[in-house]
């Protein structure tokens, strides 16, 4: 006997159908509901459209000459660009990344937490944990700075730059994402803004990032040489974040550790 | 070739054995082309995206962590490439009037029944446009479960979210897509 089902049950049965675990009777109910509900009918249509060919069938259907053409093309492209790549690698090193790292951390954090705001209910706990972890990061960053081989004048300039930036921020209640991105634009494209370990720590501190384009992009740019300013900007550009979105500066300062140094905990 | 063999090859390539790279390309190219085809619906595009993915893998092999599955890493790189390709079309559609740009997403025909193929192609094209209306996480969950047809539990585990969270996100994504598709149908 066929029972009428509602839209919620339809959803569950669609899941069962996707996993090939829906009995015939369930299929009947699904169709019966779809016949009287245009919204669910469209979902069923999407499902049937996508399920028409299994990944396995499709893989078998890849034309041989197409699959065979990939390696020669890849090999040719690698050969063409190898020399260019080499010189690029050698130019990467030697940049002071401390100030840009702070800007980058901020942009990443805002982008990440922007997504969290929209999509995760347990935002508050996570953010608290996050701010704590970023604080730890910044302490380690500061330690690292003392151990770098940067010449004293450059280090002083770098620290002064950070202080100036933090003081400028502390005078304002909020700052826009576009303004923060401008900070990244102000450093050379190839400057390394994050070491590999910092990237790792940052991405692991926000598990839900893995469920977003940020996570996918982060996993791609994870690197032995860290991430460059240009790469980070391109990452930010791929996200649908409002450039005019304003962020309370108190939050940024808490992240960068600047609040503590400026005597406002 | 199983996951462990692929990962061993990738580790060898990472240590500088270029021959292993060719073996990886041979082993996974069909999988990647088929996956891109599911996204874009066109064999030539699927091949080009696969080529781009291999170049990216070659450039970034040092960033790969051999403690994790190479196959999963390559699929993530490839998925990102496919989505970036779509994202460029979405962005251009938003910034230019008319429907021109989205027509740059071509759909191949299977040749069995031309009329049915055309309808499938048109529906796929509209589906890709509608995909642009989802949030990043809804989209990622939808493409992995419904488009790539991965197992829900495995995707949840990979993303580090609870299966219930994944299911709720998936249901939202399906409803939103259906709404956008119905609107686009009405406006025709
Ligand atoms: Zn319904």
Short mmCIF file of C-alpha atoms and ligand atoms in Angstrom, two decimals:
data_model
loop_
_atom_site.label_atom_id
_atom_site.label_comp_id
_atom_site.label_asym_id
_atom_site.label_seq_id
_atom_site.Cartn_x
_atom_site.Cartn_y
_atom_site.Cartn_z
CA UNK A 1 0.00 0.00 0.00
CA UNK A 2 1.24 3.47 -0.85
CA UNK A 3 1.45 6.06 1.89
CA UNK A 4 1.64 9.73 1.07
CA UNK A 5 4.95 11.30 2.04
CA UNK A 6 5.88 14.92 2.70
CA UNK A 7 8.84 16.99 1.45
CA UNK A 8 11.04 16.02 4.42
CA UNK A 9 10.53 12.31 3.91
CA UNK A 10 11.15 12.90 0.22
CA UNK A 11 14.60 14.29 1.11
CA UNK A 12 15.46 11.23 3.15
CA UNK A 13 14.27 8.92 0.41
CA UNK A 14 16.31 10.82 -2.15
CA UNK A 15 19.37 10.13 0.04
CA UNK A 16 18.42 6.46 0.13
CA UNK A 17 18.02 6.49 -3.64
CA UNK A 18 21.48 8.03 -4.07
CA UNK A 19 22.92 5.20 -2.04
CA UNK A 20 20.90 2.61 -3.98
CA UNK A 21 19.08 1.66 -0.81
CA UNK A 22 15.54 2.62 -1.71
CA UNK A 23 13.07 -0.25 -2.06
CA UNK A 24 10.54 -0.22 -4.93
CA UNK A 25 7.78 0.90 -2.62
CA UNK A 26 9.85 3.95 -1.65
CA UNK A 27 10.40 4.74 -5.30
CA UNK A 28 6.63 4.69 -5.84
CA UNK A 29 6.13 7.12 -2.95
CA UNK A 30 8.87 9.36 -4.33
CA UNK A 31 7.20 9.59 -7.73
CA UNK A 32 3.76 10.05 -6.24
CA UNK A 33 5.00 12.98 -4.15
CA UNK A 34 6.92 14.50 -7.08
CA UNK A 35 3.77 14.40 -9.20
CA UNK A 36 2.09 16.83 -6.84
CA UNK A 37 5.10 18.89 -5.69
CA UNK A 38 7.01 20.84 -8.41
CA UNK A 39 9.87 21.68 -6.02
CA UNK A 40 10.60 18.04 -5.20
CA UNK A 41 9.97 17.05 -8.83
CA UNK A 42 12.84 19.32 -9.85
CA UNK A 43 15.10 17.72 -7.23
CA UNK A 44 14.23 14.32 -8.61
CA UNK A 45 15.01 15.53 -12.12
CA UNK A 46 18.43 16.81 -11.04
CA UNK A 47 19.10 13.51 -9.33
CA UNK A 48 18.13 11.49 -12.40
CA UNK A 49 20.15 13.76 -14.66
CA UNK A 50 23.30 13.30 -12.60
CA UNK A 51 22.79 9.61 -11.88
CA UNK A 52 22.18 8.72 -15.53
CA UNK A 53 25.80 7.64 -15.89
CA UNK A 54 27.86 6.31 -13.00
CA UNK A 55 31.44 7.57 -12.58
CA UNK A 56 32.61 4.06 -13.47
CA UNK A 57 30.63 3.99 -16.74
CA UNK A 58 31.84 7.44 -17.62
CA UNK A 59 35.47 6.50 -17.00
CA UNK A 60 35.06 3.58 -19.38
CA UNK A 61 33.54 5.95 -21.94
CA UNK A 62 36.54 8.35 -22.04
CA UNK A 63 37.71 8.26 -25.68
CA UNK A 64 41.12 6.53 -25.94
CA UNK A 65 42.68 9.17 -28.17
CA UNK A 66 41.63 11.87 -25.72
CA UNK A 67 43.17 10.07 -22.72
CA UNK A 68 46.28 9.36 -24.81
CA UNK A 69 46.71 13.01 -25.75
CA UNK A 70 47.17 14.18 -22.16
CA UNK A 71 50.71 12.97 -21.44
CA UNK A 72 52.36 14.44 -24.59
CA UNK A 73 50.73 17.79 -23.84
CA UNK A 74 51.73 17.75 -20.18
CA UNK A 75 55.32 16.79 -21.06
CA UNK A 76 55.56 19.57 -23.65
CA UNK A 77 54.22 22.18 -21.29
CA UNK A 78 56.57 21.14 -18.50
CA UNK A 79 59.56 21.34 -20.86
CA UNK A 80 58.55 24.82 -22.03
CA UNK A 81 58.12 26.30 -18.60
CA UNK A 82 60.79 24.48 -16.64
CA UNK A 83 63.43 27.18 -17.09
CA UNK A 84 61.01 29.97 -16.22
CA UNK A 85 59.96 28.06 -13.11
CA UNK A 86 63.54 27.67 -11.94
CA UNK A 87 64.26 31.38 -11.96
CA UNK A 88 60.96 32.03 -10.21
CA UNK A 89 61.89 29.66 -7.38
CA UNK A 90 65.23 31.34 -6.81
CA UNK A 91 63.60 34.77 -6.53
CA UNK A 92 61.24 33.71 -3.78
CA UNK A 93 63.54 33.78 -0.82
CA UNK A 94 64.79 36.46 1.44
CA UNK A 95 61.75 38.61 2.09
CA UNK A 96 60.81 39.93 5.43
CA UNK A 97 57.41 38.40 5.89
CA UNK A 98 56.55 39.63 9.35
CA UNK A 99 54.38 42.63 8.53
CA UNK A 100 52.68 41.09 5.52
CA UNK A 101 52.12 37.97 7.59
CA UNK A 102 50.01 39.95 10.00
CA UNK A 103 47.96 41.46 7.18
CA UNK A 104 47.59 38.07 5.58
CA UNK A 105 46.59 36.39 8.82
CA UNK A 106 43.96 39.02 9.26
CA UNK A 107 42.57 38.71 5.75
CA UNK A 108 42.52 34.93 5.97
CA UNK A 109 40.87 35.02 9.32
CA UNK A 110 38.21 37.44 8.19
CA UNK A 111 37.53 35.49 5.06
CA UNK A 112 37.37 32.29 7.08
CA UNK A 113 35.23 33.66 9.83
CA UNK A 114 32.98 35.39 7.29
CA UNK A 115 32.14 32.00 5.94
CA UNK A 116 31.80 30.65 9.45
CA UNK A 117 29.37 33.41 10.30
CA UNK A 118 27.16 32.46 7.45
CA UNK A 119 27.39 28.76 7.71
CA UNK A 120 28.25 27.45 11.13
CA UNK A 121 26.09 27.74 14.17
CA UNK A 122 28.79 27.06 16.74
CA UNK A 123 30.67 30.11 15.54
CA UNK A 124 31.30 31.59 18.91
CA UNK A 125 33.16 28.70 20.52
CA UNK A 126 35.24 28.13 17.45
CA UNK A 127 36.16 31.75 17.08
CA UNK A 128 37.23 31.99 20.67
CA UNK A 129 39.46 28.96 20.17
CA UNK A 130 40.69 30.42 16.93
CA UNK A 131 41.63 33.75 18.38
CA UNK A 132 43.52 31.94 21.08
CA UNK A 133 45.40 29.84 18.53
CA UNK A 134 46.22 32.80 16.36
CA UNK A 135 47.51 34.55 19.45
CA UNK A 136 49.84 31.60 20.01
CA UNK A 137 50.90 31.83 16.38
CA UNK A 138 51.74 35.48 16.76
CA UNK A 139 53.82 34.83 19.86
CA UNK A 140 55.78 32.23 17.92
CA UNK A 141 56.07 34.64 15.02
CA UNK A 142 57.53 37.25 17.31
CA UNK A 143 60.05 34.73 18.66
CA UNK A 144 60.99 33.73 15.14
CA UNK A 145 61.56 37.33 14.26
CA UNK A 146 64.16 37.67 17.00
CA UNK A 147 65.98 34.68 15.57
CA UNK A 148 65.98 35.73 11.91
CA UNK A 149 69.14 36.75 10.21
CA UNK A 150 67.49 39.96 9.06
CA UNK A 151 69.86 42.88 9.47
CA UNK A 152 69.04 45.07 12.49
CA UNK A 153 67.89 48.08 10.43
CA UNK A 154 65.46 45.99 8.40
CA UNK A 155 64.16 44.35 11.53
CA UNK A 156 63.62 47.68 13.21
CA UNK A 157 61.77 48.96 10.12
CA UNK A 158 59.66 45.84 10.06
CA UNK A 159 58.72 46.14 13.71
CA UNK A 160 58.10 49.85 13.35
CA UNK A 161 55.84 49.17 10.36
CA UNK A 162 53.83 46.74 12.39
CA UNK A 163 53.49 49.13 15.29
CA UNK A 164 52.44 51.97 12.99
CA UNK A 165 49.86 49.75 11.39
CA UNK A 166 48.52 48.60 14.73
CA UNK A 167 48.36 52.15 16.07
CA UNK A 168 46.53 53.26 12.93
CA UNK A 169 44.07 50.43 13.39
CA UNK A 170 43.57 51.11 17.08
CA UNK A 171 42.40 54.65 16.30
CA UNK A 172 39.52 53.33 14.21
CA UNK A 173 36.56 51.26 15.22
CA UNK A 174 36.48 49.22 12.03
CA UNK A 175 38.26 48.67 8.75
CA UNK A 176 37.03 47.28 5.43
CA UNK A 177 38.16 44.07 3.78
CA UNK A 178 39.27 46.12 0.75
CA UNK A 179 41.57 48.18 2.96
CA UNK A 180 43.09 45.06 4.42
CA UNK A 181 43.57 43.61 0.96
CA UNK A 182 45.35 46.83 0.05
CA UNK A 183 47.92 45.95 2.71
CA UNK A 184 48.64 42.75 0.85
CA UNK A 185 48.85 44.67 -2.41
CA UNK A 186 51.44 46.93 -0.88
CA UNK A 187 54.00 44.13 -0.54
CA UNK A 188 55.81 42.52 -3.49
CA UNK A 189 53.80 39.78 -5.15
CA UNK A 190 56.49 37.18 -4.53
CA UNK A 191 57.09 38.05 -0.91
CA UNK A 192 56.47 35.03 1.28
CA UNK A 193 53.75 36.04 3.70
CA UNK A 194 53.37 32.76 5.55
CA UNK A 195 55.74 29.93 6.21
CA UNK A 196 54.51 26.42 5.47
CA UNK A 197 54.17 25.64 9.18
CA UNK A 198 52.04 28.72 9.81
CA UNK A 199 49.77 27.89 6.89
CA UNK A 200 49.40 24.41 8.28
CA UNK A 201 48.59 25.62 11.77
CA UNK A 202 46.16 28.22 10.48
CA UNK A 203 44.22 25.84 8.28
CA UNK A 204 44.11 23.16 10.93
CA UNK A 205 42.82 25.61 13.47
CA UNK A 206 39.62 26.01 11.42
CA UNK A 207 38.32 22.53 10.56
CA UNK A 208 35.30 23.83 8.70
CA UNK A 209 37.53 25.62 6.24
CA UNK A 210 38.07 22.27 4.66
CA UNK A 211 34.42 22.38 3.63
CA UNK A 212 34.87 25.58 1.67
CA UNK A 213 36.75 26.84 -1.31
CA UNK A 214 39.24 28.30 1.15
CA UNK A 215 40.04 24.82 2.37
CA UNK A 216 40.44 23.49 -1.14
CA UNK A 217 42.64 26.39 -2.13
CA UNK A 218 44.68 26.16 1.07
CA UNK A 219 45.37 22.48 0.50
CA UNK A 220 46.59 23.36 -2.95
CA UNK A 221 48.94 26.12 -1.94
CA UNK A 222 50.37 24.32 1.07
CA UNK A 223 54.03 24.52 0.34
CA UNK A 224 57.54 24.02 1.56
CA UNK A 225 58.22 27.66 0.77
CA UNK A 226 55.03 28.97 2.33
CA UNK A 227 52.61 31.20 0.52
CA UNK A 228 53.33 34.34 -1.45
CA UNK A 229 51.41 37.59 -1.30
CA UNK A 230 50.20 37.18 -4.88
CA UNK A 231 48.91 33.66 -4.24
CA UNK A 232 47.07 34.81 -1.16
CA UNK A 233 45.46 37.70 -3.00
CA UNK A 234 44.30 35.41 -5.75
CA UNK A 235 42.83 33.10 -3.12
CA UNK A 236 40.96 35.96 -1.51
CA UNK A 237 39.76 37.08 -4.94
CA UNK A 238 38.12 33.74 -5.64
CA UNK A 239 35.89 34.07 -2.59
CA UNK A 240 32.60 35.88 -2.64
CA UNK A 241 33.45 38.19 0.22
CA UNK A 242 32.07 41.73 0.30
CA UNK A 243 34.96 44.19 -0.19
CA UNK A 244 33.03 46.76 1.79
CA UNK A 245 32.47 44.43 4.72
CA UNK A 246 33.77 46.12 7.83
CA UNK A 247 35.59 44.33 10.59
CA UNK A 248 35.91 45.62 14.14
CA UNK A 249 39.54 46.55 14.66
CA UNK A 250 39.44 45.18 18.19
CA UNK A 251 39.10 41.74 16.69
CA UNK A 252 42.05 42.23 14.37
CA UNK A 253 44.22 43.57 17.16
CA UNK A 254 43.30 40.63 19.35
CA UNK A 255 44.50 38.36 16.59
CA UNK A 256 47.73 40.13 15.89
CA UNK A 257 48.57 40.42 19.55
CA UNK A 258 48.70 44.18 19.09
CA UNK A 259 46.01 44.84 21.66
CA UNK A 260 48.20 43.38 24.36
CA UNK A 261 51.22 45.37 23.30
CA UNK A 262 49.20 48.55 23.14
CA UNK A 263 48.03 47.93 26.67
CA UNK A 264 44.44 47.05 25.85
CA UNK A 265 43.77 43.45 26.64
CA UNK B 1 46.60 0.75 -9.26
CA UNK B 2 45.50 0.99 -5.62
CA UNK B 3 45.78 3.95 -3.29
CA UNK B 4 48.95 2.73 -1.60
CA UNK B 5 50.80 2.17 -4.88
CA UNK B 6 49.81 5.63 -6.11
CA UNK B 7 50.96 7.22 -2.89
CA UNK B 8 54.29 5.37 -3.08
CA UNK B 9 54.78 6.61 -6.65
CA UNK B 10 53.97 10.15 -5.58
CA UNK B 11 56.53 9.92 -2.77
CA UNK B 12 59.12 8.70 -5.29
CA UNK B 13 58.28 11.59 -7.61
CA UNK B 14 58.60 13.97 -4.69
CA UNK B 15 62.14 12.64 -4.14
CA UNK B 16 62.95 13.52 -7.74
CA UNK B 17 62.05 10.38 -9.70
CA UNK B 18 60.47 11.92 -12.81
CA UNK B 19 59.54 8.50 -14.21
CA UNK B 20 57.02 8.07 -11.41
CA UNK B 21 55.22 11.19 -12.57
CA UNK B 22 54.45 9.62 -15.94
CA UNK B 23 53.14 6.48 -14.21
CA UNK B 24 50.82 8.63 -12.09
CA UNK B 25 49.55 10.46 -15.16
CA UNK B 26 48.92 7.13 -16.92
CA UNK B 27 47.13 5.70 -13.89
CA UNK B 28 44.77 8.57 -13.10
CA UNK B 29 44.17 10.52 -16.33
CA UNK B 30 40.98 8.66 -17.30
CA UNK B 31 39.58 9.18 -13.81
CA UNK B 32 40.31 12.91 -14.00
CA UNK B 33 38.87 13.34 -17.50
CA UNK B 34 35.69 11.51 -16.46
CA UNK B 35 35.40 13.65 -13.33
CA UNK B 36 35.83 16.93 -15.24
CA UNK B 37 33.29 15.70 -17.78
CA UNK B 38 30.76 15.29 -14.98
CA UNK B 39 31.31 18.94 -14.15
CA UNK B 40 31.62 20.58 -17.55
CA UNK B 41 29.87 18.09 -19.85
CA UNK B 42 32.39 18.40 -22.67
CA UNK B 43 35.25 16.00 -23.46
CA UNK B 44 37.65 18.58 -24.87
CA UNK B 45 37.26 20.86 -21.89
CA UNK B 46 37.59 17.85 -19.60
CA UNK B 47 40.90 16.96 -21.27
CA UNK B 48 42.21 20.53 -21.00
CA UNK B 49 41.28 20.77 -17.33
CA UNK B 50 42.98 17.43 -16.70
CA UNK B 51 46.11 18.70 -18.42
CA UNK B 52 46.07 21.82 -16.22
CA UNK B 53 45.68 19.66 -13.13
CA UNK B 54 48.76 17.58 -13.99
CA UNK B 55 50.84 20.73 -14.54
CA UNK B 56 49.70 21.97 -11.15
CA UNK B 57 50.55 18.62 -9.56
CA UNK B 58 54.01 18.74 -11.17
CA UNK B 59 54.61 22.27 -9.88
CA UNK B 60 53.30 21.61 -6.39
CA UNK B 61 54.38 18.06 -5.66
CA UNK B 62 56.55 19.32 -2.80
CA UNK B 63 53.38 20.55 -1.13
CA UNK B 64 51.88 17.08 -1.11
CA UNK B 65 51.94 15.29 2.23
CA UNK B 66 52.77 11.60 1.59
CA UNK B 67 51.07 10.64 4.84
CA UNK B 68 47.79 11.31 3.05
CA UNK B 69 46.23 9.65 0.03
CA UNK B 70 47.71 10.93 -3.25
CA UNK B 71 44.53 10.08 -5.09
CA UNK B 72 42.47 12.21 -2.71
CA UNK B 73 44.97 15.07 -3.05
CA UNK B 74 44.90 15.00 -6.85
CA UNK B 75 41.10 14.84 -6.88
CA UNK B 76 40.99 17.88 -4.58
CA UNK B 77 43.36 19.81 -6.86
CA UNK B 78 41.29 18.76 -9.88
CA UNK B 79 37.97 19.60 -8.24
CA UNK B 80 39.31 23.03 -7.40
CA UNK B 81 40.37 23.47 -11.03
CA UNK B 82 36.93 22.45 -12.32
CA UNK B 83 35.17 24.78 -9.88
CA UNK B 84 37.54 27.65 -10.73
CA UNK B 85 36.69 27.15 -14.37
CA UNK B 86 32.98 27.41 -13.56
CA UNK B 87 33.60 30.31 -11.20
CA UNK B 88 35.17 32.33 -14.01
CA UNK B 89 32.01 31.81 -16.06
CA UNK B 90 29.79 32.79 -13.13
CA UNK B 91 31.76 35.94 -12.46
CA UNK B 92 31.68 37.03 -16.08
CA UNK B 93 27.98 36.34 -16.29
CA UNK B 94 27.38 38.62 -13.37
CA UNK B 95 29.45 41.43 -14.81
CA UNK B 96 28.20 41.37 -18.40
CA UNK B 97 24.61 41.65 -19.53
CA UNK B 98 22.96 38.80 -21.36
CA UNK B 99 23.54 35.11 -21.30
CA UNK B 100 26.50 35.04 -23.69
CA UNK B 101 29.26 33.97 -21.37
CA UNK B 102 27.57 31.02 -19.81
CA UNK B 103 27.18 29.66 -23.32
CA UNK B 104 30.94 29.28 -23.24
CA UNK B 105 30.23 26.20 -21.16
CA UNK B 106 29.71 23.77 -24.00
CA UNK B 107 27.99 20.45 -23.59
CA UNK B 108 28.95 17.45 -25.69
CA UNK B 109 26.41 15.23 -27.34
CA UNK B 110 26.43 11.47 -26.96
CA UNK B 111 24.89 10.91 -30.37
CA UNK B 112 22.30 8.30 -29.45
CA UNK B 113 19.25 10.48 -29.63
CA UNK B 114 20.11 14.03 -30.72
CA UNK B 115 16.92 15.58 -29.42
CA UNK B 116 17.24 13.98 -26.00
CA UNK B 117 20.94 14.88 -25.93
CA UNK B 118 20.17 18.49 -26.65
CA UNK B 119 17.67 18.57 -23.82
CA UNK B 120 20.17 16.94 -21.46
CA UNK B 121 22.83 19.42 -22.56
CA UNK B 122 20.57 22.36 -22.00
CA UNK B 123 19.55 21.07 -18.60
CA UNK B 124 23.17 20.49 -17.62
CA UNK B 125 24.06 24.02 -18.69
CA UNK B 126 21.26 25.44 -16.57
CA UNK B 127 22.35 23.24 -13.67
CA UNK B 128 25.88 24.67 -13.89
CA UNK B 129 24.53 28.20 -13.89
CA UNK B 130 22.33 27.41 -10.88
CA UNK B 131 25.33 25.91 -9.07
CA UNK B 132 26.75 29.43 -9.00
CA UNK B 133 23.89 30.48 -6.72
CA UNK B 134 24.94 28.18 -3.87
CA UNK B 135 27.19 29.13 -0.98
CA UNK B 136 30.72 27.72 -1.13
CA UNK B 137 30.08 24.96 1.36
CA UNK B 138 26.68 24.01 -0.08
CA UNK B 139 28.29 23.80 -3.49
CA UNK B 140 31.19 21.69 -2.31
CA UNK B 141 28.91 19.23 -0.53
CA UNK B 142 26.57 19.05 -3.52
CA UNK B 143 29.27 18.43 -6.11
CA UNK B 144 30.94 15.76 -4.03
CA UNK B 145 27.83 13.81 -3.11
CA UNK B 146 25.41 14.34 -6.01
CA UNK B 147 27.68 15.27 -8.89
CA UNK B 148 30.78 13.17 -8.16
CA UNK B 149 28.61 10.61 -6.37
CA UNK B 150 30.87 10.07 -3.43
CA UNK B 151 29.66 8.33 -0.31
CA UNK B 152 28.10 10.78 2.18
CA UNK B 153 29.89 9.32 5.19
CA UNK B 154 33.27 9.44 3.49
CA UNK B 155 32.77 13.03 2.37
CA UNK B 156 31.74 14.06 5.89
CA UNK B 157 34.84 12.40 7.31
CA UNK B 158 37.08 14.03 4.73
CA UNK B 159 35.60 17.47 5.41
CA UNK B 160 35.78 17.01 9.16
CA UNK B 161 32.07 17.62 9.68
CA UNK B 162 29.33 15.48 11.23
CA UNK B 163 27.26 13.35 8.85
CA UNK B 164 24.15 15.17 10.08
CA UNK B 165 25.72 18.56 9.22
CA UNK B 166 26.62 17.27 5.80
CA UNK B 167 23.11 15.96 5.21
CA UNK B 168 21.51 19.24 6.30
CA UNK B 169 23.86 21.22 4.02
CA UNK B 170 23.14 18.84 1.15
CA UNK B 171 19.39 19.17 1.60
CA UNK B 172 19.65 22.96 1.63
CA UNK B 173 21.77 22.82 -1.52
CA UNK B 174 19.30 20.58 -3.36
CA UNK B 175 16.35 22.78 -2.42
CA UNK B 176 18.15 25.95 -3.44
CA UNK B 177 19.22 24.44 -6.77
CA UNK B 178 15.68 23.25 -7.47
CA UNK B 179 14.30 26.72 -6.74
CA UNK B 180 16.83 28.43 -9.02
CA UNK B 181 16.20 25.89 -11.78
CA UNK B 182 12.45 26.35 -11.54
CA UNK B 183 12.86 30.12 -11.73
CA UNK B 184 15.05 29.80 -14.81
CA UNK B 185 12.45 27.49 -16.36
CA UNK B 186 9.67 29.98 -15.74
CA UNK B 187 11.66 32.87 -17.17
CA UNK B 188 12.18 31.05 -20.45
ZN1 LIG C 1 7.81 18.20 -1.92
#
